[in-house]
């Protein structure tokens, strides 16, 4: 039996969770709840541990020509693959701005350029609307680990929550064609970080987190995040 390290995306109830697990070839995979069954998956529908999950997909899966789960999270440089994703029935979460949040705060958190972020997102408006309306693009995730003080060359800078609130508020104003009922917008950090900043805008409907073994078990890692996301009415990836 050969073991493979696989990074997959899960949804529990309305909550999505990204986990890294060690799976033997014979292990059934668990994935998401609330999305359609994968139309392109080579896996038969598994019987997941929670009774409701189905496979979703990995980060940065740009090869949509082969059957692999149901979707992926794509960075900006991978958007050219959206049409292939559509043709093969995948569901994608995209990154429309620069995922390196340091690019937007050259002089520290107080200098964070909200207008530039939203301008970068609007630059992809045609693709966002096209692929959201045909069901391929199910959400946007901006910034990689905004809560991590080591992201900006060890300067200790974090993306301020006020800036994340403003980016999200402006997104929905810029995209009145989209509905929170079938599209999500958020950031690549835990909802607990958002709560640490006080007010959290209801415009943020999605948080994406990264699990590592040093955080303890998946259950220990997920529990406070699920509770936080539930308080904020968010989906959690």
Backbone as CSV, one residue per row, in Angstrom:
resi,resn,N_x,N_y,N_z,CA_x,CA_y,CA_z,C_x,C_y,C_z
1,UNK,0.848,-1.199,0.000,0.000,0.000,0.000,0.880,1.244,0.000
2,UNK,0.626,2.125,-0.929,1.426,3.340,-1.059,0.666,4.507,-0.470
3,UNK,1.334,5.324,0.354,0.698,6.487,0.942,0.970,7.719,0.109
4,UNK,-0.008,8.609,0.013,0.145,9.859,-0.722,-0.309,11.010,0.152
5,UNK,0.445,12.090,0.177,-0.005,13.292,0.862,-0.868,14.075,-0.098
6,UNK,-2.105,14.326,0.286,-3.067,14.984,-0.592,-3.642,16.193,0.129
7,UNK,-3.702,17.326,-0.542,-4.331,18.514,0.016,-5.705,18.636,-0.595
8,UNK,-6.730,18.596,0.247,-8.093,18.621,-0.247,-8.891,19.691,0.478
9,UNK,-10.038,20.037,-0.088,-10.921,21.025,0.504,-12.180,20.329,0.984
10,UNK,-12.570,20.608,2.215,-13.751,19.998,2.797,-14.798,21.045,3.093
11,UNK,-16.051,20.627,3.097,-17.112,21.470,3.637,-17.887,20.651,4.647
12,UNK,-18.056,21.178,5.842,-18.858,20.528,6.859,-20.039,21.437,7.138
13,UNK,-21.264,20.928,6.916,-22.456,21.763,6.932,-22.215,22.904,5.941
14,UNK,-22.270,24.164,6.415,-22.016,25.289,5.513,-20.570,25.715,5.593
15,UNK,-19.726,24.904,6.255,-18.359,25.305,6.535,-17.402,24.514,5.661
16,UNK,-16.494,25.209,4.986,-15.477,24.554,4.186,-14.178,24.555,4.967
17,UNK,-13.423,23.457,4.920,-12.176,23.352,5.659,-11.108,22.751,4.760
18,UNK,-9.950,23.381,4.691,-8.827,22.823,3.947,-7.974,21.999,4.885
19,UNK,-7.679,20.754,4.513,-6.852,19.911,5.364,-5.795,19.208,4.537
20,UNK,-4.709,18.831,5.195,-3.671,18.009,4.580,-3.694,16.676,5.312
21,UNK,-3.938,15.601,4.584,-4.069,14.299,5.220,-3.199,13.276,4.513
22,UNK,-2.850,12.215,5.234,-2.085,11.117,4.662,-3.059,10.007,4.326
23,UNK,-3.212,9.725,3.043,-4.221,8.777,2.608,-3.575,7.586,1.913
24,UNK,-3.874,6.372,2.354,-3.471,5.202,1.565,-4.350,5.115,0.335
25,UNK,-3.901,4.370,-0.649,-4.634,4.279,-1.910,-6.066,3.823,-1.719
26,UNK,-6.317,2.964,-0.735,-7.638,2.386,-0.580,-8.586,3.249,0.248
27,UNK,-8.093,4.358,0.820,-8.920,5.179,1.694,-9.931,5.991,0.902
28,UNK,-11.176,5.992,1.368,-12.175,6.848,0.746,-11.890,8.300,1.112
29,UNK,-12.089,9.201,0.174,-11.809,10.616,0.381,-13.061,11.342,0.829
30,UNK,-12.884,12.353,1.676,-14.009,13.176,2.077,-13.802,14.577,1.563
31,UNK,-14.874,15.260,1.272,-14.734,16.569,0.638,-15.794,17.547,1.040
32,UNK,-16.656,17.975,0.131,-17.518,19.115,0.466,-18.987,18.765,0.607
33,UNK,-19.680,19.683,1.242,-21.130,19.576,1.402,-21.750,20.820,0.795
34,UNK,-22.778,20.670,0.021,-23.483,21.829,-0.508,-23.140,22.153,-1.941
35,UNK,-22.163,21.474,-2.552,-21.853,21.642,-3.971,-22.316,20.392,-4.704
36,UNK,-22.486,20.513,-6.005,-22.976,19.385,-6.781,-21.957,18.262,-6.803
37,UNK,-22.439,17.061,-7.029,-21.517,15.938,-7.189,-20.608,16.213,-8.374
38,UNK,-19.321,15.842,-8.291,-18.387,16.119,-9.385,-18.798,15.415,-10.665
39,UNK,-18.861,16.179,-11.740,-19.247,15.596,-13.019,-18.054,14.985,-13.733
40,UNK,-16.816,15.345,-13.293,-15.635,14.883,-14.005,-14.764,13.973,-13.161
41,UNK,-15.239,13.608,-11.961,-14.383,12.868,-11.052,-14.279,11.409,-11.445
42,UNK,-13.081,10.858,-11.297,-12.881,9.442,-11.538,-13.231,8.632,-10.302
43,UNK,-13.516,9.324,-9.168,-13.876,8.636,-7.939,-15.382,8.396,-7.921
44,UNK,-15.773,7.203,-7.484,-17.195,6.992,-7.247,-17.577,7.751,-5.984
45,UNK,-18.851,8.058,-5.828,-19.278,8.808,-4.652,-18.935,8.029,-3.395
46,UNK,-18.061,8.570,-2.536,-17.642,7.831,-1.345,-18.676,7.949,-0.236
47,UNK,-18.525,7.134,0.762,-19.310,7.275,1.980,-18.425,7.962,3.006
48,UNK,-18.562,9.280,3.178,-17.630,10.040,4.009,-17.896,9.858,5.491
49,UNK,-16.928,10.277,6.305,-17.005,10.103,7.747,-18.197,10.836,8.341
50,UNK,-18.561,11.991,7.767,-19.656,12.772,8.347,-20.989,12.505,7.667
51,UNK,-21.000,11.622,6.694,-22.246,11.236,6.066,-22.764,12.177,5.003
52,UNK,-22.143,13.345,4.824,-22.669,14.317,3.863,-21.628,14.829,2.879
53,UNK,-20.348,14.562,3.097,-19.307,15.192,2.293,-19.091,14.482,0.971
54,UNK,-18.670,15.265,-0.011,-18.245,14.716,-1.294,-16.944,15.396,-1.695
55,UNK,-16.146,14.835,-2.593,-14.867,15.456,-2.948,-15.049,16.825,-3.588
56,UNK,-14.187,17.757,-3.223,-14.154,19.065,-3.890,-12.862,19.205,-4.668
57,UNK,-11.740,19.543,-4.048,-10.520,19.634,-4.833,-9.358,20.270,-4.108
58,UNK,-8.214,20.373,-4.790,-6.976,20.876,-4.188,-6.729,22.351,-4.496
59,UNK,-5.658,22.883,-3.923,-5.167,24.198,-4.306,-4.343,24.062,-5.596
60,UNK,-4.423,25.065,-6.436,-3.552,25.185,-7.612,-3.597,23.953,-8.519
61,UNK,-4.779,23.395,-8.701,-4.911,22.312,-9.673,-5.242,22.939,-11.017
62,UNK,-4.238,23.057,-11.878,-4.471,23.716,-13.158,-4.740,22.731,-14.282
63,UNK,-4.629,21.440,-14.002,-4.861,20.440,-15.029,-6.302,19.970,-14.963
64,UNK,-7.197,20.746,-15.610,-8.607,20.412,-15.565,-8.998,19.461,-16.697
65,UNK,-8.015,18.946,-17.434,-8.336,18.026,-18.514,-8.418,16.598,-18.014
66,UNK,-7.976,16.345,-16.781,-8.054,14.999,-16.235,-9.031,14.993,-15.059
67,UNK,-9.691,13.878,-14.823,-10.647,13.814,-13.718,-9.936,13.922,-12.382
68,UNK,-10.291,14.924,-11.580,-9.721,15.026,-10.241,-10.629,15.881,-9.379
69,UNK,-11.403,15.243,-8.553,-12.328,15.939,-7.673,-13.291,16.831,-8.465
70,UNK,-13.633,17.980,-7.899,-14.709,18.792,-8.448,-14.306,20.240,-8.671
71,UNK,-13.112,20.639,-8.192,-12.740,22.038,-8.332,-11.349,22.313,-7.834
72,UNK,-11.041,23.594,-7.612,-9.721,23.998,-7.162,-9.750,25.458,-6.755
73,UNK,-8.683,25.900,-6.095,-8.479,27.311,-5.812,-7.369,27.795,-6.732
74,UNK,-7.645,28.816,-7.546,-6.709,29.270,-8.568,-6.152,30.646,-8.235
75,UNK,-4.844,30.799,-8.379,-4.236,32.122,-8.253,-4.444,32.895,-9.550
76,UNK,-4.109,34.182,-9.527,-4.340,35.024,-10.692,-3.668,34.533,-11.949
77,UNK,-2.475,33.975,-11.816,-1.745,33.531,-13.013,-2.361,32.296,-13.655
78,UNK,-3.362,31.699,-12.986,-3.973,30.472,-13.496,-5.369,30.690,-14.076
79,UNK,-5.796,31.937,-14.192,-7.159,32.201,-14.651,-7.402,31.769,-16.091
80,UNK,-6.344,31.621,-16.857,-6.514,31.191,-18.244,-7.088,29.777,-18.325
81,UNK,-7.091,29.059,-17.199,-7.612,27.693,-17.181,-9.105,27.618,-16.862
82,UNK,-9.753,28.774,-16.660,-11.162,28.747,-16.279,-12.052,28.095,-17.342
83,UNK,-11.764,28.348,-18.603,-12.601,27.766,-19.645,-12.481,26.250,-19.666
84,UNK,-11.265,25.749,-19.487,-11.083,24.298,-19.414,-11.812,23.738,-18.204
85,UNK,-11.763,24.480,-17.094,-12.491,24.055,-15.898,-13.984,23.966,-16.182
86,UNK,-14.521,24.970,-16.886,-15.951,24.967,-17.226,-16.311,23.772,-18.087
87,UNK,-15.517,23.521,-19.103,-15.809,22.446,-20.036,-15.790,21.076,-19.363
88,UNK,-15.033,20.971,-18.267,-14.912,19.691,-17.583,-15.719,19.635,-16.282
89,UNK,-16.569,20.661,-16.064,-17.500,20.598,-14.955,-16.931,20.879,-13.587
90,UNK,-15.820,21.610,-13.510,-15.217,21.917,-12.216,-15.817,23.185,-11.606
91,UNK,-15.669,23.338,-10.282,-16.070,24.528,-9.546,-14.823,25.151,-8.935
92,UNK,-14.621,26.449,-9.144,-13.356,27.096,-8.825,-13.549,28.287,-7.887
93,UNK,-12.627,28.440,-6.940,-12.494,29.663,-6.141,-11.251,30.375,-6.662
94,UNK,-11.384,31.636,-7.019,-10.280,32.358,-7.647,-9.684,33.429,-6.757
95,UNK,-8.445,33.814,-7.074,-7.765,34.949,-6.447,-7.635,36.020,-7.524
96,UNK,-8.333,37.138,-7.373,-8.386,38.140,-8.437,-7.368,39.258,-8.270
97,UNK,-6.949,39.532,-7.038,-5.942,40.578,-6.797,-4.584,39.911,-6.601
98,UNK,-3.583,40.678,-6.187,-2.269,40.118,-5.876,-2.382,39.391,-4.538
99,UNK,-2.151,38.081,-4.531,-2.308,37.322,-3.291,-1.295,37.730,-2.236
100,UNK,-0.210,38.399,-2.674,0.779,38.925,-1.733,0.303,40.287,-1.247
101,UNK,-0.321,40.305,-0.097,-0.913,41.543,0.420,0.114,42.634,0.680
102,UNK,1.395,42.259,0.801,2.440,43.259,1.048,2.535,44.262,-0.097
103,UNK,2.117,43.843,-1.279,2.164,44.736,-2.442,1.257,45.934,-2.271
104,UNK,0.280,45.822,-1.365,-0.696,46.901,-1.188,-0.418,47.784,0.032
105,UNK,0.665,47.507,0.766,0.988,48.348,1.931,2.494,48.606,1.981
106,UNK,3.003,49.400,1.052,4.449,49.630,0.947,5.057,50.277,2.187
107,UNK,4.244,51.023,2.929,4.758,51.712,4.116,4.097,51.237,5.401
108,UNK,3.610,50.004,5.383,3.006,49.449,6.574,1.498,49.399,6.509
109,UNK,0.860,48.763,7.499,-0.596,48.565,7.490,-1.400,49.852,7.360
110,UNK,-0.923,50.934,7.948,-1.686,52.187,7.873,-1.741,52.749,6.458
111,UNK,-0.816,52.275,5.592,-0.781,52.768,4.208,-1.535,51.849,3.254
112,UNK,-2.284,50.890,3.786,-2.920,49.890,2.928,-3.804,50.551,1.880
113,UNK,-3.576,50.174,0.609,-4.246,50.806,-0.526,-5.472,49.995,-0.940
114,UNK,-6.577,50.240,-0.282,-7.822,49.530,-0.570,-8.264,49.756,-2.010
115,UNK,-8.165,51.000,-2.477,-8.637,51.327,-3.828,-7.899,50.516,-4.886
116,UNK,-6.609,50.300,-4.670,-5.828,49.532,-5.652,-6.266,48.075,-5.685
117,UNK,-6.569,47.508,-4.521,-7.041,46.118,-4.484,-8.313,45.985,-5.309
118,UNK,-9.279,46.842,-5.036,-10.541,46.751,-5.768,-10.374,47.054,-7.247
119,UNK,-9.428,47.923,-7.578,-9.146,48.191,-8.987,-8.612,46.930,-9.662
120,UNK,-7.734,46.188,-8.975,-7.197,44.947,-9.532,-8.295,43.899,-9.703
121,UNK,-9.226,43.853,-8.765,-10.335,42.902,-8.882,-11.249,43.287,-10.042
122,UNK,-11.549,44.580,-10.168,-12.417,45.033,-11.279,-11.789,44.744,-12.631
123,UNK,-10.471,44.707,-12.697,-9.796,44.422,-13.971,-10.156,43.036,-14.494
124,UNK,-10.630,42.161,-13.612,-11.021,40.808,-14.016,-12.546,40.662,-14.079
125,UNK,-13.247,41.791,-14.124,-14.708,41.733,-14.008,-15.347,40.881,-15.092
126,UNK,-14.898,41.011,-16.315,-15.520,40.248,-17.404,-15.447,38.754,-17.128
127,UNK,-14.273,38.264,-16.731,-14.125,36.840,-16.433,-14.886,36.448,-15.175
128,UNK,-14.858,37.310,-14.159,-15.578,36.994,-12.922,-17.054,36.792,-13.209
129,UNK,-17.663,37.725,-13.942,-19.089,37.611,-14.232,-19.391,36.430,-15.147
130,UNK,-18.583,36.260,-16.164,-18.823,35.163,-17.111,-18.819,33.814,-16.403
131,UNK,-17.782,33.581,-15.589,-17.632,32.259,-14.995,-18.431,32.097,-13.700
132,UNK,-18.817,33.201,-13.079,-19.744,33.097,-11.945,-21.139,32.758,-12.456
133,UNK,-21.532,33.413,-13.533,-22.885,33.216,-14.049,-23.086,31.859,-14.697
134,UNK,-21.987,31.224,-15.165,-22.157,29.872,-15.706,-21.855,28.796,-14.659
135,UNK,-21.609,29.221,-13.406,-21.463,28.275,-12.306,-20.073,27.727,-12.090
136,UNK,-19.085,28.162,-12.878,-17.719,27.654,-12.719,-17.013,28.317,-11.546
137,UNK,-17.112,29.647,-11.461,-16.464,30.401,-10.395,-17.467,30.593,-9.258
138,UNK,-17.191,29.985,-8.109,-18.157,30.037,-7.008,-17.748,31.028,-5.917
139,UNK,-16.570,31.644,-6.054,-16.158,32.615,-5.053,-14.783,33.173,-5.330
140,UNK,-14.425,34.234,-4.580,-13.098,34.838,-4.649,-12.467,34.835,-3.267
141,UNK,-11.183,34.525,-3.225,-10.391,34.565,-2.005,-9.200,35.479,-2.235
142,UNK,-9.133,36.607,-1.528,-8.033,37.551,-1.708,-7.042,37.453,-0.533
143,UNK,-5.775,37.714,-0.835,-4.685,37.769,0.149,-4.364,36.389,0.740
144,UNK,-3.099,36.085,0.780,-2.623,34.843,1.373,-2.154,35.118,2.798
145,UNK,-2.847,34.538,3.763,-2.509,34.666,5.184,-2.340,36.126,5.630
146,UNK,-3.381,36.927,5.544,-3.276,38.330,5.950,-2.938,38.497,7.426
147,UNK,-3.156,37.455,8.216,-2.883,37.507,9.648,-1.438,37.179,9.998
148,UNK,-0.639,36.782,9.004,0.727,36.302,9.249,1.717,37.464,9.258
149,UNK,2.350,37.775,10.399,3.285,38.908,10.470,4.592,38.665,9.732
150,UNK,4.808,37.427,9.280,6.055,37.104,8.568,5.914,37.210,7.055
151,UNK,4.748,37.568,6.561,4.528,37.624,5.126,5.348,38.710,4.442
152,UNK,5.532,39.838,5.094,6.185,40.991,4.461,7.651,41.090,4.885
153,UNK,8.416,40.092,4.498,9.862,40.085,4.770,10.148,40.334,6.250
154,UNK,9.403,39.652,7.103,9.616,39.707,8.557,9.479,41.115,9.134
155,UNK,8.670,41.949,8.514,8.456,43.300,9.038,7.390,43.335,10.125
156,UNK,6.712,42.217,10.296,5.668,42.161,11.313,4.357,42.789,10.894
157,UNK,4.178,43.022,9.593,2.958,43.677,9.118,1.859,42.658,8.876
158,UNK,0.658,42.989,9.319,-0.535,42.212,9.022,-1.512,43.104,8.265
159,UNK,-2.353,42.487,7.457,-3.384,43.270,6.773,-4.407,43.714,7.820
160,UNK,-4.666,45.007,7.950,-5.642,45.459,8.950,-7.056,45.019,8.592
161,UNK,-7.804,44.652,9.614,-9.173,44.182,9.383,-10.032,45.281,8.757
162,UNK,-9.776,46.539,9.118,-10.570,47.619,8.522,-10.423,47.634,7.004
163,UNK,-9.202,47.317,6.522,-8.971,47.299,5.078,-9.710,46.137,4.419
164,UNK,-9.730,44.988,5.080,-10.448,43.836,4.546,-11.948,44.118,4.481
165,UNK,-12.465,44.779,5.508,-13.872,45.174,5.490,-14.176,46.068,4.291
166,UNK,-13.323,47.055,4.062,-13.563,48.010,2.973,-13.444,47.355,1.607
167,UNK,-12.470,46.460,1.447,-12.319,45.748,0.172,-13.589,44.948,-0.125
168,UNK,-14.090,44.238,0.888,-15.281,43.412,0.693,-16.513,44.264,0.409
169,UNK,-16.671,45.341,1.153,-17.821,46.222,0.912,-17.807,46.751,-0.511
170,UNK,-16.627,47.168,-0.973,-16.522,47.732,-2.313,-16.736,46.668,-3.380
171,UNK,-16.308,45.438,-3.095,-16.506,44.361,-4.071,-17.979,44.219,-4.427
172,UNK,-18.839,44.146,-3.414,-20.263,43.932,-3.708,-20.885,45.154,-4.381
173,UNK,-20.348,46.340,-4.117,-20.828,47.524,-4.827,-20.386,47.495,-6.285
174,UNK,-19.187,46.966,-6.544,-18.662,46.888,-7.910,-19.308,45.771,-8.721
175,UNK,-19.881,44.783,-8.019,-20.448,43.607,-8.697,-21.909,43.389,-8.283
176,UNK,-22.775,44.330,-8.592,-24.189,44.173,-8.224,-24.854,43.003,-8.953
177,UNK,-24.203,42.508,-9.990,-24.769,41.388,-10.750,-24.695,40.075,-9.955
178,UNK,-23.835,40.029,-8.931,-23.623,38.799,-8.160,-24.450,38.815,-6.878
179,UNK,-24.805,37.626,-6.419,-25.601,37.482,-5.200,-24.835,36.662,-4.165
180,UNK,-24.958,37.049,-2.911,-24.331,36.285,-1.828,-24.970,34.909,-1.675
181,UNK,-26.114,34.704,-2.284,-26.775,33.400,-2.206,-26.010,32.333,-2.981
182,UNK,-25.305,32.743,-4.045,-24.606,31.741,-4.850,-23.176,32.130,-5.192
183,UNK,-22.632,33.146,-4.515,-21.247,33.541,-4.741,-20.672,34.015,-3.412
184,UNK,-19.399,33.703,-3.174,-18.757,34.066,-1.913,-17.553,34.967,-2.152
185,UNK,-17.311,35.878,-1.211,-16.135,36.745,-1.291,-15.476,36.798,0.086
186,UNK,-14.147,36.609,0.098,-13.451,36.652,1.381,-11.947,36.654,1.227
187,UNK,-11.275,36.153,2.259,-9.821,36.287,2.344,-9.162,34.982,2.809
188,UNK,-7.850,34.894,2.559,-7.105,33.680,2.867,-6.573,33.639,4.279
189,UNK,-7.423,33.925,5.244,-7.036,33.888,6.640,-8.196,33.445,7.507
190,UNK,-7.945,33.126,8.775,-8.991,32.589,9.640,-10.002,33.639,10.074
191,UNK,-11.239,33.243,10.257,-12.255,34.189,10.722,-11.959,34.711,12.127
192,UNK,-11.214,33.935,12.905,-10.842,34.398,14.248,-9.976,35.656,14.169
193,UNK,-9.171,35.782,13.124,-8.376,37.002,12.956,-9.283,38.196,12.675
194,UNK,-10.287,37.979,11.864,-11.236,39.057,11.593,-11.912,39.505,12.886
195,UNK,-12.321,38.544,13.695,-12.998,38.893,14.945,-12.083,39.653,15.901
196,UNK,-10.777,39.417,15.797,-9.844,40.108,16.686,-9.790,41.604,16.404
197,UNK,-10.277,42.004,15.216,-10.253,43.413,14.849,-11.509,44.169,15.234
198,UNK,-12.421,43.488,15.931,-13.668,44.148,16.321,-14.752,43.937,15.278
199,UNK,-15.189,45.014,14.645,-16.263,44.935,13.657,-15.818,44.138,12.436
200,UNK,-16.667,43.216,11.978,-16.423,42.447,10.755,-17.597,42.683,9.819
201,UNK,-17.315,43.171,8.630,-18.374,43.475,7.678,-19.077,42.201,7.212
202,UNK,-20.407,42.215,7.117,-21.134,41.070,6.559,-20.843,40.859,5.075
203,UNK,-20.111,41.801,4.468,-19.700,41.626,3.076,-18.666,40.529,2.923
204,UNK,-17.981,40.169,4.018,-17.000,39.073,3.994,-17.764,37.791,4.270
205,UNK,-17.930,36.972,3.253,-18.756,35.772,3.380,-17.950,34.481,3.321
206,UNK,-16.612,34.611,3.236,-15.754,33.442,3.060,-14.415,33.679,3.730
207,UNK,-13.913,32.679,4.462,-12.552,32.698,4.984,-11.858,31.405,4.578
208,UNK,-10.583,31.511,4.185,-9.808,30.347,3.762,-8.626,30.189,4.708
209,UNK,-8.474,29.002,5.283,-7.402,28.757,6.243,-6.519,27.605,5.767
210,UNK,-5.310,27.528,6.294,-4.361,26.485,5.920,-4.009,25.654,7.144
211,UNK,-4.223,24.367,7.020,-3.960,23.438,8.127,-2.589,22.787,7.987
212,UNK,-1.888,22.676,9.107,-0.635,21.924,9.183,-0.692,21.035,10.411
213,UNK,0.039,19.931,10.378,0.018,18.975,11.461,0.390,19.555,12.814
214,UNK,1.217,20.601,12.812,1.643,21.193,14.082,0.482,21.879,14.808
215,UNK,-0.648,22.058,14.137,-1.803,22.676,14.767,-2.630,21.681,15.579
216,UNK,-2.192,20.429,15.634,-2.964,19.406,16.329,-3.826,18.624,15.362
217,UNK,-4.838,17.971,15.885,-5.716,17.203,15.014,-6.580,18.138,14.174
218,UNK,-7.141,17.609,13.103,-8.033,18.405,12.263,-9.206,18.921,13.085
219,UNK,-9.728,18.054,13.967,-10.874,18.449,14.784,-10.508,19.602,15.715
220,UNK,-9.323,19.526,16.348,-8.886,20.595,17.247,-8.678,21.900,16.489
221,UNK,-8.127,21.789,15.300,-7.884,22.963,14.474,-9.187,23.583,13.985
222,UNK,-10.104,22.728,13.592,-11.323,23.209,12.937,-12.349,23.781,13.905
223,UNK,-12.399,23.248,15.117,-13.495,23.604,16.023,-13.637,25.112,16.254
224,UNK,-12.575,25.833,16.701,-12.748,27.272,16.941,-12.998,28.058,15.666
225,UNK,-12.485,27.556,14.530,-12.701,28.237,13.260,-14.151,28.097,12.813
226,UNK,-14.694,26.912,12.980,-16.102,26.689,12.639,-17.008,27.563,13.500
227,UNK,-16.683,27.642,14.793,-17.490,28.465,15.697,-17.415,29.937,15.306
228,UNK,-16.217,30.391,14.953,-16.047,31.780,14.533,-16.801,32.057,13.242
229,UNK,-16.646,31.155,12.274,-17.332,31.330,10.988,-18.844,31.341,11.177
230,UNK,-19.343,30.497,12.079,-20.777,30.459,12.339,-21.263,31.779,12.934
231,UNK,-20.465,32.350,13.844,-20.854,33.635,14.435,-20.924,34.724,13.376
232,UNK,-20.020,34.633,12.387,-19.946,35.672,11.349,-20.826,35.351,10.144
233,UNK,-21.421,34.184,10.117,-22.246,33.794,8.975,-21.433,33.524,7.723
234,UNK,-20.209,33.015,7.920,-19.297,32.795,6.786,-19.174,31.322,6.434
235,UNK,-18.727,31.076,5.206,-18.219,29.765,4.811,-16.718,29.772,5.115
236,UNK,-16.208,28.604,5.435,-14.804,28.478,5.822,-14.119,27.414,4.981
237,UNK,-13.068,27.799,4.262,-12.316,26.854,3.437,-11.011,26.536,4.129
